[in-house]
Amino acid sequence: MSMKNNELETKSELQDESLFDKTVGRRSFLQYAGASAAGIALVAAGCRKDRGYDNPVMGGATLDFKDDFGVLNYAYALEQLEAAFYVKVASAPPASFTAAQKAYFQDIQFHEIAHREFFKAALGTAAIGSLEVNFESIDFTSSASVLATAMAFEDLGVAAYNGAGPRLKNGTFLLLAGKIVSVEARHAAYVRDLISNGSFADLNSLASLGANNSAGLDAALTPDKVLNIAKTYIKTKINVTNL
Amino acid sequence: MNIVNILEEIEKVDGEIYERLNPRRAAMKSFFNIGKKISLAAMPLALGSMFQKAYGQTTLPSAVVDVLNFALSLEYLEYHFYNHTIVGITKKNQDGTTNNNVIDVTFTFPNAAGLAAITTIRDHEKAHVDLLVGALGSSARAPIAYADTDFRAGGAFATVYSDYNTFLAVAQAFEDTGVRAYKGQAANLLVSPGVLQTALQIHSVEARHASHIRQMRTAAGSAVYKPWVSLGASGQANDSGVAAVDAVYAGEDLTVQAGANIVGIGGNAGVTKAAAVESFDEPLDKASVVTIANLFLRDGKKL
């Protein structure tokens, strides 16, 4: 492990130099968290050859929930999944999509890309690599299939952020997660209304994701449950520790 | 959640836990009654309520009590705002009895879906009120009655109950404010993870409401309001088209998050300034929210 630490530390120094113009934000973010190089190395998955975006993680990605970086990487993983889905939808929407739907799915695509890239930049050397997705079960030519998948992803995203929030120890990270989850909830409501107008906050239908209609509470699920649902769409093996 | 384990853990540091709970059978009884009505999702808050009853004020830190009472004030306001559009519209209740509420709602919902959506939202706000009152127990603030409110905001929104579009515009401001208010308080709840969990689950419900109200506004008028908070037509933070609610959107146009510039992030030109603004909802501090809430409360009842 110590060898790996050294390797990663060296690599992070090199990256800081080569990506100098991009690291200002990342540095301030990490400084705020008081992260040590060792802490970063522990979170990072082993066997990573390249952090480049087009090169999926070799040997799986590890989410170590022992600290906030594990939670943020978990969010990063889910944002990768959502972004990949919407990029595909926006590039070739179902034929029956209206102009307004196309425009809003374009919007959502860029929101999810922004979330994904934000976590990637903010986590810096602590970030897991790129995940490989599996969208075999989705018919991208079918409006019904695309909308149902979008709804599932958005509701799951809300449940994931809500369930993971109390795991965070750092208030700044909690606020950042809060800034994102309400946007996911807005997406969820929009997509739900497209499927069935008025179902924007049908909390009864979200009971399996931890929602409670009589208390007016939205979905909230622990990471293990979320990942168990999400794994259908993710080829990369995700290892979870310290949950 | 294993409540027995929790009680045993407490017993280790407080040998009198069972006696504290027992003489106060009301606390246990009300807890188990609540347990019948609400599922596991709400248990952390309900548990907090039980322990608060057993220990008096000692279990919920005062900062948490403050946050919950602040949230409760907003939930009361939202509840009355929506409830009045339902009960202030007819002289007869559904069961035929006379409706003694103020009858001054003269707009009509354009369709059944509109009324159904407002009813759904009203019901959620009521559930939030009940949940917070239960959690706070004896620390709960005094209830806010409809008579304490002024949703015409001293004339700023004089047509709120006569013009459907004004009603929806104010509704949007309420929901977007609610989302910002909960977000602004989240970090203050880190000390009570169970309460934080519940607050987060309320927070995203408010965001779902906001999304739908924005779509209702679009459907009811000629302008388009995105389901998410975007930039205004002239590049201003307020995208609602109602200058009177600028305070609701102050700072929503932030494009730098934790030091990272979101515009064009990662070389993605599609992440424009508007997209960057839309991607992150911003919090609002308590004082700013109080100023907004006070617009809708009568003198002597303001926060």
mmCIF file of N, CA, C and O in Angstrom, chain A residues 104-143:
data_model
loop_
_atom_site.group_PDB
_atom_site.id
_atom_site.type_symbol
_atom_site.label_atom_id
_atom_site.label_comp_id
_atom_site.label_asym_id
_atom_site.label_seq_id
_atom_site.Cartn_x
_atom_site.Cartn_y
_atom_site.Cartn_z
ATOM 1 N N TYR A 104 -35.498 20.674 -23.480
ATOM 2 C CA TYR A 104 -35.299 20.432 -22.049
ATOM 3 C C TYR A 104 -34.366 19.244 -21.793
ATOM 4 O O TYR A 104 -33.610 19.246 -20.816
ATOM 5 N N PHE A 105 -34.430 18.246 -22.652
ATOM 6 C CA PHE A 105 -33.496 17.131 -22.464
ATOM 7 C C PHE A 105 -32.068 17.569 -22.787
ATOM 8 O O PHE A 105 -31.113 17.045 -22.218
ATOM 9 N N GLN A 106 -31.966 18.532 -23.703
ATOM 10 C CA GLN A 106 -30.661 19.137 -23.974
ATOM 11 C C GLN A 106 -30.163 19.856 -22.713
ATOM 12 O O GLN A 106 -29.008 19.717 -22.307
ATOM 13 N N ASP A 107 -31.060 20.635 -22.108
ATOM 14 C CA ASP A 107 -30.729 21.336 -20.856
ATOM 15 C C ASP A 107 -30.240 20.342 -19.804
ATOM 16 O O ASP A 107 -29.192 20.533 -19.183
ATOM 17 N N ILE A 108 -31.042 19.306 -19.598
ATOM 18 C CA ILE A 108 -30.714 18.333 -18.544
ATOM 19 C C ILE A 108 -29.358 17.698 -18.824
ATOM 20 O O ILE A 108 -28.544 17.491 -17.922
ATOM 21 N N GLN A 109 -29.118 17.409 -20.108
ATOM 22 C CA GLN A 109 -27.812 16.858 -20.487
ATOM 23 C C GLN A 109 -26.679 17.746 -19.972
ATOM 24 O O GLN A 109 -25.706 17.260 -19.382
ATOM 25 N N PHE A 110 -26.806 19.032 -20.198
ATOM 26 C CA PHE A 110 -25.717 19.925 -19.783
ATOM 27 C C PHE A 110 -25.646 20.085 -18.265
ATOM 28 O O PHE A 110 -24.573 20.309 -17.707
ATOM 29 N N HIS A 111 -26.804 19.964 -17.591
ATOM 30 C CA HIS A 111 -26.761 19.991 -16.125
ATOM 31 C C HIS A 111 -25.948 18.800 -15.611
ATOM 32 O O HIS A 111 -25.111 18.933 -14.717
ATOM 33 N N GLU A 112 -26.243 17.640 -16.174
ATOM 34 C CA GLU A 112 -25.567 16.430 -15.673
ATOM 35 C C GLU A 112 -24.084 16.440 -16.046
ATOM 36 O O GLU A 112 -23.241 15.977 -15.272
ATOM 37 N N ILE A 113 -23.774 16.964 -17.224
ATOM 38 C CA ILE A 113 -22.360 17.098 -17.599
ATOM 39 C C ILE A 113 -21.672 18.048 -16.617
ATOM 40 O O ILE A 113 -20.555 17.783 -16.149
ATOM 41 N N ALA A 114 -22.357 19.148 -16.292
ATOM 42 C CA ALA A 114 -21.781 20.118 -15.346
ATOM 43 C C ALA A 114 -21.537 19.459 -13.989
ATOM 44 O O ALA A 114 -20.492 19.656 -13.368
ATOM 45 N N HIS A 115 -22.497 18.647 -13.522
ATOM 46 C CA HIS A 115 -22.329 17.960 -12.234
ATOM 47 C C HIS A 115 -21.139 16.997 -12.304
ATOM 48 O O HIS A 115 -20.303 16.957 -11.403
ATOM 49 N N ARG A 116 -21.111 16.214 -13.380
ATOM 50 C CA ARG A 116 -20.029 15.231 -13.535
ATOM 51 C C ARG A 116 -18.667 15.921 -13.543
ATOM 52 O O ARG A 116 -17.755 15.537 -12.806
ATOM 53 N N GLU A 117 -18.557 16.944 -14.360
ATOM 54 C CA GLU A 117 -17.269 17.637 -14.490
ATOM 55 C C GLU A 117 -16.903 18.385 -13.220
ATOM 56 O O GLU A 117 -15.732 18.537 -12.893
ATOM 57 N N PHE A 118 -17.924 18.854 -12.511
ATOM 58 C CA PHE A 118 -17.653 19.537 -11.247
ATOM 59 C C PHE A 118 -17.000 18.565 -10.255
ATOM 60 O O PHE A 118 -15.981 18.873 -9.639
ATOM 61 N N PHE A 119 -17.604 17.386 -10.099
ATOM 62 C CA PHE A 119 -17.036 16.415 -9.150
ATOM 63 C C PHE A 119 -15.636 15.986 -9.587
ATOM 64 O O PHE A 119 -14.739 15.826 -8.766
ATOM 65 N N LYS A 120 -15.471 15.794 -10.885
ATOM 66 C CA LYS A 120 -14.170 15.379 -11.398
ATOM 67 C C LYS A 120 -13.108 16.425 -11.057
ATOM 68 O O LYS A 120 -12.029 16.099 -10.558
ATOM 69 N N ALA A 121 -13.453 17.683 -11.303
ATOM 70 C CA ALA A 121 -12.504 18.767 -11.030
ATOM 71 C C ALA A 121 -12.287 18.937 -9.534
ATOM 72 O O ALA A 121 -11.166 19.126 -9.068
ATOM 73 N N ALA A 122 -13.379 18.862 -8.789
ATOM 74 C CA ALA A 122 -13.281 19.119 -7.353
ATOM 75 C C ALA A 122 -12.540 18.006 -6.623
ATOM 76 O O ALA A 122 -11.767 18.262 -5.709
ATOM 77 N N LEU A 123 -12.773 16.766 -7.037
ATOM 78 C CA LEU A 123 -12.102 15.644 -6.378
ATOM 79 C C LEU A 123 -10.652 15.540 -6.813
ATOM 80 O O LEU A 123 -9.804 15.032 -6.063
ATOM 81 N N GLY A 124 -10.367 16.000 -8.013
ATOM 82 C CA GLY A 124 -8.977 15.979 -8.486
ATOM 83 C C GLY A 124 -8.383 14.594 -8.412
ATOM 84 O O GLY A 124 -8.959 13.631 -8.922
ATOM 85 N N THR A 125 -7.249 14.473 -7.745
ATOM 86 C CA THR A 125 -6.553 13.184 -7.692
ATOM 87 C C THR A 125 -7.310 12.150 -6.870
ATOM 88 O O THR A 125 -6.989 10.963 -6.914
ATOM 89 N N ALA A 126 -8.298 12.579 -6.116
ATOM 90 C CA ALA A 126 -9.078 11.630 -5.325
ATOM 91 C C ALA A 126 -10.226 11.012 -6.123
ATOM 92 O O ALA A 126 -10.887 10.089 -5.640
ATOM 93 N N ALA A 127 -10.427 11.505 -7.338
ATOM 94 C CA ALA A 127 -11.577 11.041 -8.126
ATOM 95 C C ALA A 127 -11.387 9.614 -8.625
ATOM 96 O O ALA A 127 -10.282 9.226 -9.006
ATOM 97 N N ILE A 128 -12.475 8.870 -8.630
ATOM 98 C CA ILE A 128 -12.439 7.557 -9.284
ATOM 99 C C ILE A 128 -12.348 7.811 -10.791
ATOM 100 O O ILE A 128 -12.570 8.929 -11.258
ATOM 101 N N GLY A 129 -12.041 6.772 -11.536
ATOM 102 C CA GLY A 129 -11.922 6.937 -12.985
ATOM 103 C C GLY A 129 -13.278 6.934 -13.663
ATOM 104 O O GLY A 129 -14.330 6.985 -13.016
ATOM 105 N N SER A 130 -13.245 6.880 -14.990
ATOM 106 C CA SER A 130 -14.483 6.893 -15.766
ATOM 107 C C SER A 130 -15.145 5.520 -15.737
ATOM 108 O O SER A 130 -14.478 4.505 -15.896
ATOM 109 N N LEU A 131 -16.438 5.538 -15.541
ATOM 110 C CA LEU A 131 -17.186 4.281 -15.500
ATOM 111 C C LEU A 131 -17.686 3.927 -16.896
ATOM 112 O O LEU A 131 -17.993 4.807 -17.701
ATOM 113 N N GLU A 132 -17.759 2.639 -17.149
ATOM 114 C CA GLU A 132 -18.334 2.178 -18.414
ATOM 115 C C GLU A 132 -19.798 1.843 -18.165
ATOM 116 O O GLU A 132 -20.119 1.124 -17.211
ATOM 117 N N VAL A 133 -20.675 2.386 -18.985
ATOM 118 C CA VAL A 133 -22.111 2.176 -18.752
ATOM 119 C C VAL A 133 -22.647 1.020 -19.593
ATOM 120 O O VAL A 133 -22.000 0.579 -20.553
ATOM 121 N N ASN A 134 -23.805 0.558 -19.229
ATOM 122 C CA ASN A 134 -24.470 -0.525 -19.952
ATOM 123 C C ASN A 134 -25.932 -0.136 -20.164
ATOM 124 O O ASN A 134 -26.748 -0.243 -19.252
ATOM 125 N N PHE A 135 -26.253 0.336 -21.347
ATOM 126 C CA PHE A 135 -27.605 0.794 -21.634
ATOM 127 C C PHE A 135 -28.357 -0.174 -22.546
ATOM 128 O O PHE A 135 -29.272 0.213 -23.276
ATOM 129 N N GLU A 136 -27.964 -1.450 -22.500
ATOM 130 C CA GLU A 136 -28.602 -2.468 -23.356
ATOM 131 C C GLU A 136 -30.106 -2.536 -23.162
ATOM 132 O O GLU A 136 -30.845 -2.817 -24.102
ATOM 133 N N SER A 137 -30.554 -2.278 -21.929
ATOM 134 C CA SER A 137 -31.984 -2.460 -21.640
ATOM 135 C C SER A 137 -32.835 -1.262 -22.085
ATOM 136 O O SER A 137 -34.059 -1.301 -21.978
ATOM 137 N N ILE A 138 -32.177 -0.218 -22.577
ATOM 138 C CA ILE A 138 -32.923 0.990 -22.944
ATOM 139 C C ILE A 138 -33.119 1.069 -24.453
ATOM 140 O O ILE A 138 -32.163 0.908 -25.222
ATOM 141 N N ASP A 139 -34.354 1.335 -24.889
ATOM 142 C CA ASP A 139 -34.630 1.551 -26.307
ATOM 143 C C ASP A 139 -34.622 3.066 -26.540
ATOM 144 O O ASP A 139 -35.611 3.749 -26.254
ATOM 145 N N PHE A 140 -33.507 3.566 -27.057
ATOM 146 C CA PHE A 140 -33.370 5.011 -27.208
ATOM 147 C C PHE A 140 -34.254 5.599 -28.316
ATOM 148 O O PHE A 140 -34.349 6.814 -28.439
ATOM 149 N N THR A 141 -34.905 4.732 -29.106
ATOM 150 C CA THR A 141 -35.824 5.246 -30.129
ATOM 151 C C THR A 141 -37.238 5.389 -29.566
ATOM 152 O O THR A 141 -38.100 5.989 -30.185
ATOM 153 N N SER A 142 -37.448 4.824 -28.400
ATOM 154 C CA SER A 142 -38.791 4.824 -27.806
ATOM 155 C C SER A 142 -38.918 5.895 -26.732
ATOM 156 O O SER A 142 -38.163 5.918 -25.756
ATOM 157 N N SER A 143 -39.888 6.773 -26.932
ATOM 158 C CA SER A 143 -40.129 7.824 -25.951
ATOM 159 C C SER A 143 -40.449 7.221 -24.584
ATOM 160 O O SER A 143 -39.943 7.685 -23.555
#
